[in-house]
Amino acid sequence: MRPEKKDIDELSGIETTGHSWDGIKELNTPSPRWWLIIFIVSCVWAVGYWFYYPAWPTLTGNGERGGTEGTAGWTQYKQLEEQQAEIVARKAAYQSRFDASDFSTIQNDEELYAFAIAGGKSAFKDNCATCHGTGGAGGPGYPNLNDDDWIWGGTIEDIQQTLQYGIRGNHDETRFNEMPAYADILDAEDIEAVADYVVAKAAGNALPERGAVVFEENCAACHGEDAKGLRELGGPNLADAIWLYADDRNAIVSQIRKPKHGIMPAWEGRLSPSTIRQLTIYVHSLGGGEK
Amino acid sequence: MSDTAAPLKLFAKKERVFPKRVWGTFRKIKWVAMVTLLGIYYLAPFLRWDRGEFAPDQAILIDMPARRAYFFFIEIWPQEVYYLTGILIVAAVSLFLVTSLFGRVWCGYACPQTVWTDLFVWVERIVQGDRAKRMKLHKSKWTFEKIWKMALTHSIWLVIGMLTGGAWVFYFNDAPTLLEQIIHLDVPMSVISWVIALTLSTYIMAGFAREQVCEYMCPYARFQSAMFDKDTLIISYDEDRGEKRGKHKKGESWEGRGHCIDCTACVQVCPVGIDIRDGLQMDCIACGLCIDACDDIMDKIDLPRGLIKYDTTTQLEKRREGIHEKLQIFRTRTFYYFGILAVVGSVILYGLLNRAETELHVLHDRNPLFVQLSDGTVRNGYDIKILNKTHADRHFTLSAAGIDGAKIRMQGAGKIEADDLTVFADSVGHFRLFLSAPKPAAKRHEIVFELRDTSGALVETYDSVFISEKP
Ligand code: SF4
Ligand code: SF4
């Protein structure tokens, strides 16, 4: 039903649509003009936008990674590449300085040092944290890189060597030494005796005689006469407060009987030489780095 | 709905307000306030304040890139933004206090919305003439005259808007440098976008929104009545004296009628377009222009001024009883506001006067919490931050107290020693520190880091912990 003349609502003074539901009428309040104009302008704008920018997926995909190309030739991929190139270029300035400098120069240059620590830290989290923990604190069987106890040496060159070639790894230059299983070599009593000796040694107590003899004959070759370890052979220091596997007597006995050995993979070839150098400086900075 | 009652209108179209020109005491105050406030706004960034070699010499400067704010002798680092809270509290309470005493005077004289609107209306009047002419022009067809008058008005508005935005950016940059850049048209993008944004907002707010901001957008308008009481000065039309209003011919007697001659001068000058004779309304910004208008009329018809005036409800009531009542400034309400202002103000002042020039912050390593060393001692790592807020390079000695046999080692590029930490002027020194000590009895041992200057005087301390066992 169309009303012949405008039906004005008494209360609001606004025209109604003329529709009536159970006596309730609807006011005719069209969208405001300004709103409509913006809407139309947006529609027109959108059409231009579709041509100017990549907008539509296509079946053949002649644009970059599928879709229309846009007359502006702009894509997010291109933008990303440009931005990345910018970052790489910015980084390159430090990178070339870093590559041309030796360790001691880097360690004395605030900028290069910060560059190395930042790079080393993220490489560490990506590659090393799995075994050594995100903070480098290790765990049973995985050396703590924060402390001052090093099995194969803690100078910057030692750390670089370990990182590069690994320990008991598959690189030709890897350092490789394993503790034999003494369950096959010594009798049970000797093993108990030498375990007592090691515990006493670490605690600084009086040393049992029989254990001393057994140690001297079997262990000193790798762990040193004084049990303080031999780094050339990767024999850990047994006379200090740090234990790689466990510090109670039972664990020591079982390590003597059937030793466990960790493997450190060689990172040469897997990480760039520069990353390995950054990692070296980072690990050295954790607190135990030796001069 | 009954047929007899006039249909209730729920919607009213906004009427455009064309305030008429008026002259008088309050108009004068408004001009003075406008010139003073705009003067401060435009000139303040050019004030200089010598802060030495390493800090900017601008008296008022918000230095975003360096994260510093300067206000004359006050200098605020991002760590100290709580001063901003204090300043905002003071500003709010001052506004409450003033409102409870004098009503909405902030709105009438000092609010930027009012000041710029006033300026825009003035431009409008200069170009298009006073109220009647403006109304006529507004209703007329688009003649040549209307076009050039409108174009001129809007251009001037835009220029004022641009100057407003232009002044704003000086607070965030070194003003003389920026001015030179602007003259050479070599301006950073951020500056341009700020100027554009403020030009447009000034143009829209003062040119078009005007009194609607005060009525509908301003939150202060909504709650200011909570600060009013019977002793608050409000703009009021003296009904006792004015009614019954009506036209008056010269020489006619004033017997049996009120003094209001219903000339509507007070309505015509009102920038928010209300009739003050209807009583106090939320929209009234207490600008006093209606007072000027009515006083002028009263002078003309030889009646005493003050038919419309700043008045309090108490004064009105007392007057009916024939008593002259003075303005009550000290009431419970104002007493509280004064009190809050005094307390907050003293706290801020105390804070600023005793502001530490040096700060020490220590963050204990979380990963790992502690490290067992081979000789049986335990080592903890800390991140140290030393804030040097002075304008000179400084050297410090850092030590740890409260733990026996402790040794400190600094870690970082080059040779850094705990007894000679250099922190450059106006900057933050960031250091790595290792503290090793024989295992204390407690798993978690309280320690204190002490920062001393070269003379050995204790500058700052920081309470921290030494952890030696898994908790
Ligand atoms: S009523 Fe009077 S005081 Fe209030 S806004 Fe209008 S002119 Fe100003
Ligand atoms: S200006 Fe004074 S006299 Fe004229 S209408 Fe207003 S109150 Fe009445």
PDB file of C-alpha atoms in Angstrom, chain A residues 83 85-95:
ATOM      1  CA  GLN A  83      63.318  -3.951   3.426  1.00  0.00           C
ATOM      2  CA  ALA A  85      68.029  -5.791   1.595  1.00  0.00           C
ATOM      3  CA  GLU A  86      68.122  -2.636   3.656  1.00  0.00           C
ATOM      4  CA  ILE A  87      68.632  -4.613   6.845  1.00  0.00           C
ATOM      5  CA  VAL A  88      71.294  -6.803   5.253  1.00  0.00           C
ATOM      6  CA  ALA A  89      73.073  -3.728   3.968  1.00  0.00           C
ATOM      7  CA  ARG A  90      72.991  -2.158   7.391  1.00  0.00           C
ATOM      8  CA  LYS A  91      74.280  -5.365   8.927  1.00  0.00           C
ATOM      9  CA  ALA A  92      76.923  -5.770   6.238  1.00  0.00           C
ATOM     10  CA  ALA A  93      78.825  -2.768   7.512  1.00  0.00           C
ATOM     11  CA  TYR A  94      79.377  -4.514  10.823  1.00  0.00           C
ATOM     12  CA  GLN A  95      79.715  -7.930   9.261  1.00  0.00           C
TER      13      GLN A  95
END
